C-alpha atoms as one frame of an Amber mdcrd trajectory, in Angstrom:
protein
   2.430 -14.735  41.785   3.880 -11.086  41.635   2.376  -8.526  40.596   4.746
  -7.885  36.791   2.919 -11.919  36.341  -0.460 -10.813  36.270  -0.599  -7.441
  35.141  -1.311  -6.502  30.953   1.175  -5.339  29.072   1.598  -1.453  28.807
   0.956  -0.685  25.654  -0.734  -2.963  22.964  -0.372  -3.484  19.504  -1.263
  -0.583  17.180  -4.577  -1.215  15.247  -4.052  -0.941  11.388  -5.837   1.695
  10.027  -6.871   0.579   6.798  -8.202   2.619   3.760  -9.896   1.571   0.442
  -7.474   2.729  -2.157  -9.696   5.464  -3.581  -9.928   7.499  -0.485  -5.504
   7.727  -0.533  -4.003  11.163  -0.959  -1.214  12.162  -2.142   1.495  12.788
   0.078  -0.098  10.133   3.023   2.643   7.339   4.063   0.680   4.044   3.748
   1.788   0.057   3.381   0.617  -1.715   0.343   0.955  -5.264  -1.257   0.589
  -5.613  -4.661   1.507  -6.455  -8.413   4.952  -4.438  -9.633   5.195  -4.118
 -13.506   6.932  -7.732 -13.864   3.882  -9.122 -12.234   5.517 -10.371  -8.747
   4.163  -9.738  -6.118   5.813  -7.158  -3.847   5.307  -4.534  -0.774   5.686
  -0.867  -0.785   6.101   0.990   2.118   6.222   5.176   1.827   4.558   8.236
   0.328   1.682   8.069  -2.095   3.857  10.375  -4.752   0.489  10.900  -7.317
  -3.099  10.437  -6.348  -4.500   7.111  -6.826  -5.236   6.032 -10.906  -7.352
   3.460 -12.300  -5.790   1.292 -15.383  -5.875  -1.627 -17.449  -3.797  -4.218
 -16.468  -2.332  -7.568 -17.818  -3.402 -10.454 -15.070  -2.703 -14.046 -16.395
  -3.347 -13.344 -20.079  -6.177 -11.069 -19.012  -6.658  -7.423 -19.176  -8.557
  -6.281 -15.902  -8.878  -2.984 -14.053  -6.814  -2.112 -11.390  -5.623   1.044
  -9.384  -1.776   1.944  -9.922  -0.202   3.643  -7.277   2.908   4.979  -7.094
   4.825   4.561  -3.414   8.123   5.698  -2.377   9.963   7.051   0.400  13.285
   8.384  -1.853  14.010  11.935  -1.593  12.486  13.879  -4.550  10.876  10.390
  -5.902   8.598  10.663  -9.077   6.097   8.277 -10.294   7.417   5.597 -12.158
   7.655   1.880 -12.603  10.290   1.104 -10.049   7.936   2.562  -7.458   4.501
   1.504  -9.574   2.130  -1.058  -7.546  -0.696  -2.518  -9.363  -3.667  -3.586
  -6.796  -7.366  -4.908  -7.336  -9.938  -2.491  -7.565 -11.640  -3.711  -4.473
  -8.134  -3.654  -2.447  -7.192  -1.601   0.692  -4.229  -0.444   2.004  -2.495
   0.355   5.528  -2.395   4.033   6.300   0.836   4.665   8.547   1.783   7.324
  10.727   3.860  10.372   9.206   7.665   9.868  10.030
């Protein structure tokens, strides 16, 4: 065997650092999957552009709470619903590195 055959690669995966949704700043990059405001399901990548909120939201004929967050990685971005992600209360996200 040589040596390149038994040896560990170099470097290994990152570890996700993970974060319940109430600890998220503004202004932190972080990954989320969630519920946009036409209900599918989608995934955000970018900057938390307001601090975390908790709302009312329609699930399957049902009004339940959920956190809205607001994600985007868009030059001058503002919160709004084509950057909106609704998530379950009990839901965390990935915190990424700053770019």
């Amino acid at each position: 065997m040589t040596a390149s055959a038994t040896t560990r690669p170099f470097s290994p995966e990152p570890i996700p650092r993970m974060r319940k949704i109430g600890d998220v700043k503004a202004g932190q990059r972080i990954k989320a999957t969630g519920k946009d405001t036409r209900g599918y399901t989608v995934t955000r990548v970018g900057r938390v552009l307001a601090a975390p909120k908790r709302v009312m939201a329609q699930d399957w004929d049902k009004r339940v709470k959920k956190w809205r967050l607001h994600i985007s990685d868009e030059p001058g971005a503002m919160p709004a619903h084509r950057n909106s992600l609704a998530l379950p209360m009990g839901a965390e996200v990935e915190l990424l590195p700053d770019a």
